[in-house]
C-alpha positions as a printed NumPy array, in Angstrom:
array([[ -3.382,  25.459,  -6.638],
       [ -3.866,  24.433,  -3.012],
       [ -2.414,  21.723,  -0.783],
       [ -4.557,  18.583,  -0.832],
       [ -4.2  ,  18.195,   2.923],
       [ -4.473,  21.659,   4.502],
       [ -5.781,  23.683,   1.514],
       [ -3.009,  26.283,   1.842],
       [ -1.883,  27.882,  -1.386],
       [  1.076,  26.125,  -2.955],
       [  3.896,  28.557,  -3.651],
       [  6.462,  26.205,  -5.136],
       [  8.376,  27.685,  -8.022],
       [  8.187,  25.598, -11.211],
       [ 11.336,  23.694, -12.131],
       [ 13.371,  24.498, -15.247],
       [ 11.992,  21.343, -16.882],
       [  8.431,  22.382, -16.11 ],
       [  9.051,  25.84 , -17.574],
       [ 10.706,  24.352, -20.645],
       [  7.916,  21.873, -21.379],
       [  5.052,  23.991, -20.008],
       [  4.142,  20.961, -17.894],
       [  2.113,  21.562, -14.732],
       [  3.864,  21.322, -11.393],
       [  3.624,  17.9  ,  -9.725],
       [  3.615,  19.374,  -6.222],
       [  0.318,  18.511,  -4.538],
       [  1.174,  18.978,  -0.85 ],
       [  2.718,  21.987,   0.88 ],
       [  6.114,  21.69 ,   2.539],
       [  4.601,  22.003,   6.021],
       [  2.281,  19.033,   5.517],
       [  4.888,  17.044,   3.63 ],
       [  7.33 ,  17.388,   6.525],
       [  4.907,  15.633,   8.892],
       [  5.207,  12.354,   6.974],
       [  8.234,  10.248,   7.843],
       [  9.906,   8.086,   5.228],
       [ 11.326,   4.806,   6.458],
       [ 15.033,   5.324,   7.072],
       [ 17.875,   2.996,   6.145],
       [ 17.687,   1.258,   9.515],
       [ 14.723,  -1.066,   9.169],
       [ 13.884,  -4.749,   9.233],
       [ 15.495,  -6.244,   6.11 ],
       [ 12.393,  -8.322,   5.399],
       [  9.364,  -6.106,   6.082],
       [ 10.761,  -2.538,   6.408],
       [  9.676,  -2.135,  10.033],
       [ 11.529,   1.035,  10.981],
       [ 13.975,   1.24 ,  13.84 ],
       [ 15.01 ,  -2.405,  13.522],
       [ 18.55 ,  -3.406,  12.596],
       [ 17.809,  -7.137,  12.375],
       [ 14.843,  -9.32 ,  11.459],
       [ 11.884,  -8.08 ,  13.536],
       [  9.569, -10.091,  15.798],
       [  6.766, -10.079,  13.208],
       [  9.014, -11.638,  10.576],
       [ 10.434, -14.152,  13.055],
       [  6.857, -15.235,  13.709],
       [  6.248, -15.79 ,   9.998],
       [  9.501, -17.68 ,   9.623],
       [  8.425, -20.032,  12.428],
       [  5.211, -20.622,  10.475],
       [  7.249, -21.577,   7.415],
       [  6.326, -18.36 ,   5.596],
       [  8.626, -15.998,   3.741],
       [  8.527, -12.197,   3.923],
       [  9.726,  -9.981,   1.079],
       [  8.101,  -6.623,   1.66 ],
       [  8.821,  -2.988,   0.874],
       [  7.155,   0.112,   2.317],
       [  7.8  ,   3.827,   1.876],
       [  6.48 ,   5.623,   4.964],
       [  6.248,   5.06 ,   8.699],
       [  2.732,   4.775,  10.051],
       [  3.106,   7.827,  12.286],
       [  0.515,  10.291,  13.584],
       [  0.357,  12.219,  10.308],
       [ -0.09 ,   9.04 ,   8.266],
       [ -2.793,   7.817,  10.629],
       [ -4.655,  11.127,  10.194],
       [ -4.211,  10.876,   6.43 ],
       [ -5.778,   7.43 ,   6.265],
       [ -8.582,   8.507,   8.59 ],
       [ -9.586,  11.169,   6.069],
       [ -8.86 ,   9.126,   2.965],
       [-10.294,   5.734,   3.931],
       [-12.879,   6.38 ,   6.6  ],
       [-14.1  ,   9.892,   5.734],
       [-14.005,   9.235,   1.988],
       [-11.779,  12.133,   0.898],
       [-10.977,  10.556,  -2.469],
       [ -8.824,  13.452,  -3.662],
       [ -6.213,  12.38 ,  -1.125],
       [ -5.385,   9.352,  -3.28 ],
       [ -3.043,  11.685,  -5.185],
       [ -0.936,  12.797,  -2.206],
       [  1.726,  10.1  ,  -2.602],
       [  1.458,   9.385,  -6.318],
       [  5.005,  10.541,  -7.118],
       [  6.534,   8.407,  -4.354],
       [  4.479,   5.389,  -5.372],
       [  5.275,   5.739,  -9.042],
       [  9.   ,   6.006,  -8.315],
       [  9.058,   3.037,  -5.923],
       [  6.993,   0.77 ,  -8.163],
       [  9.292,   1.32 , -11.138],
       [ 11.528,  -1.32 ,  -9.555],
       [  8.84 ,  -3.941, -10.188],
       [  8.426,  -3.707, -13.958],
       [  8.643,  -7.494, -14.298],
       [  5.842,  -8.026, -11.789],
       [  2.082,  -7.911, -12.209],
       [  0.684,  -5.438,  -9.674],
       [ -2.225,  -6.951,  -7.726],
       [ -4.087,  -4.735,  -5.225],
       [ -5.639,  -6.176,  -2.08 ],
       [ -9.429,  -5.966,  -2.563],
       [-12.27 ,  -4.95 ,  -0.285],
       [-15.364,  -7.076,   0.216],
       [-18.365,  -5.918,  -1.811],
       [-20.07 ,  -4.686,   1.361],
       [-17.042,  -2.715,   2.527],
       [-16.513,  -1.185,  -0.908],
       [-20.167,  -0.147,  -1.093],
       [-19.897,   1.52 ,   2.326],
       [-16.665,   3.325,   1.5  ],
       [-17.421,   4.07 ,  -2.136],
       [-13.982,   3.009,  -3.377],
       [-11.046,   0.697,  -2.746],
       [ -8.31 ,   2.781,  -1.153],
       [ -5.547,   0.627,  -2.68 ],
       [ -6.747,   0.887,  -6.281],
       [ -7.316,   4.581,  -5.6  ],
       [ -3.629,   4.999,  -4.766],
       [ -2.631,   3.065,  -7.884],
       [ -5.028,   4.933, -10.17 ],
       [ -3.307,   8.144,  -9.181],
       [ -0.003,   6.826, -10.546],
       [ -1.348,   5.741, -13.919],
       [  0.328,   2.332, -13.512],
       [ -1.529,  -0.738, -14.739],
       [ -2.652,  -3.468, -12.363],
       [ -4.848,  -6.56 , -12.334],
       [ -7.634,  -7.18 ,  -9.836],
       [ -7.142, -10.93 ,  -9.5  ],
       [ -8.652, -11.341,  -6.028],
       [-12.062, -11.066,  -4.421],
       [-12.638, -10.87 ,  -0.677],
       [-15.431, -12.343,   1.403],
       [-16.985, -10.215,   4.141],
       [-15.147, -10.686,   7.437],
       [-14.465,  -8.611,  10.548],
       [-12.365,  -5.547,   9.67 ],
       [ -8.646,  -5.882,  10.374],
       [ -8.739,  -2.563,  12.246],
       [-11.41 ,  -4.015,  14.583],
       [ -9.355,  -7.106,  15.416],
       [ -6.86 ,  -7.544,  18.204],
       [ -3.301,  -8.411,  17.237],
       [ -3.892, -12.042,  18.272],
       [ -7.053, -12.226,  16.142],
       [ -5.185, -10.877,  13.117],
       [ -2.535, -13.559,  13.464],
       [ -5.175, -16.32 ,  13.579],
       [ -7.287, -15.15 ,  10.649],
       [ -8.81 , -17.543,   8.137],
       [ -8.192, -16.838,   4.469],
       [-10.913, -14.487,   3.158],
       [ -9.534, -14.314,  -0.39 ],
       [-10.553, -16.124,  -3.57 ],
       [ -9.381, -15.855,  -7.157],
       [-11.588, -13.677,  -9.338],
       [-10.871, -15.633, -12.52 ],
       [-10.138, -19.265, -13.305],
       [ -7.287, -18.654, -15.707],
       [ -3.508, -18.811, -15.955],
       [ -1.748, -16.546, -13.478],
       [  1.402, -14.468, -14.049],
       [  4.729, -15.898, -12.885],
       [  5.61 , -12.84 , -10.788],
       [  3.154, -10.947,  -8.608],
       [  3.537,  -7.851,  -6.436],
       [  0.727,  -7.736,  -3.88 ],
       [ -0.074,  -4.174,  -2.845],
       [ -1.836,  -2.937,   0.293],
       [ -2.147,   0.477,   1.914],
       [ -0.771,  -0.362,   5.382],
       [  1.335,  -3.269,   6.65 ],
       [  0.616,  -4.056,  10.3  ],
       [  1.296,  -7.695,  11.2  ],
       [  1.522,  -8.857,   7.59 ],
       [ -1.44 , -11.217,   7.931],
       [ -3.506,  -9.78 ,   5.069],
       [ -0.664, -10.019,   2.578],
       [  0.377, -13.461,   3.843],
       [ -3.139, -14.814,   3.293],
       [ -3.299, -13.405,  -0.225],
       [  0.191, -14.685,  -1.021],
       [ -0.721, -18.138,   0.285],
       [ -3.536, -18.37 ,  -2.261],
       [ -1.21 , -17.526,  -5.14 ],
       [  1.466, -19.922,  -3.874],
       [ -1.12 , -22.71 ,  -3.854],
       [ -1.966, -21.867,  -7.474],
       [  1.658, -22.179,  -8.554],
       [  2.789, -18.554,  -8.852],
       [  6.593, -18.691,  -8.868],
       [  7.519, -15.401,  -7.211],
       [  5.485, -13.194,  -4.882],
       [  6.589,  -9.957,  -3.26 ],
       [  4.545,  -7.464,  -1.276],
       [  4.393,  -3.681,  -1.019],
       [  2.575,  -1.028,   0.998],
       [  2.556,   2.729,   1.291],
       [  2.978,   2.613,   5.077],
       [  4.498,   0.257,   7.636]])
């Protein structure tokens, strides 16, 4: 078996449990590649997990001034290695890379058993260009169930917008179905930058009477 990122042979010894049950090893990335990704340390913004902050960060202060709440969790820093990962996964279409973080995602999302997982969608045009939704790809790797409750109109890509443009975005989201919604929703995206995308999606659910909304991303 080879590393999903660099294709080096994986030499990890199987654990006692794996030997006992004859289960395959869950290691998908070599130690060298794994070490390039940086998990968010204990010192982070208490609201959005922005690393290196000991108090509420400037992004969250902005949302508070707008009368919005922030209740977000992320696992990894958006460092150089993570940026390269998403370049290959999202923009070069390396779909196998959806499995790289499946163990971390599965472990983190166990804390949200009472919530309905709702991935942020792509517009039909963007999905056709890319071939897949990177967020549902990450979730499919974990085997966890989710509901695609949102659709997205075609707008300018977030990555093509300036920071000011992101913070002034109009809501591109609509509900996919006209039916009762769950009481608790966990909105999931791949990367949290300013928080605008998740705020816009959350706003729609708030307007429809959802009682509790939290957000989650792989990277921040």
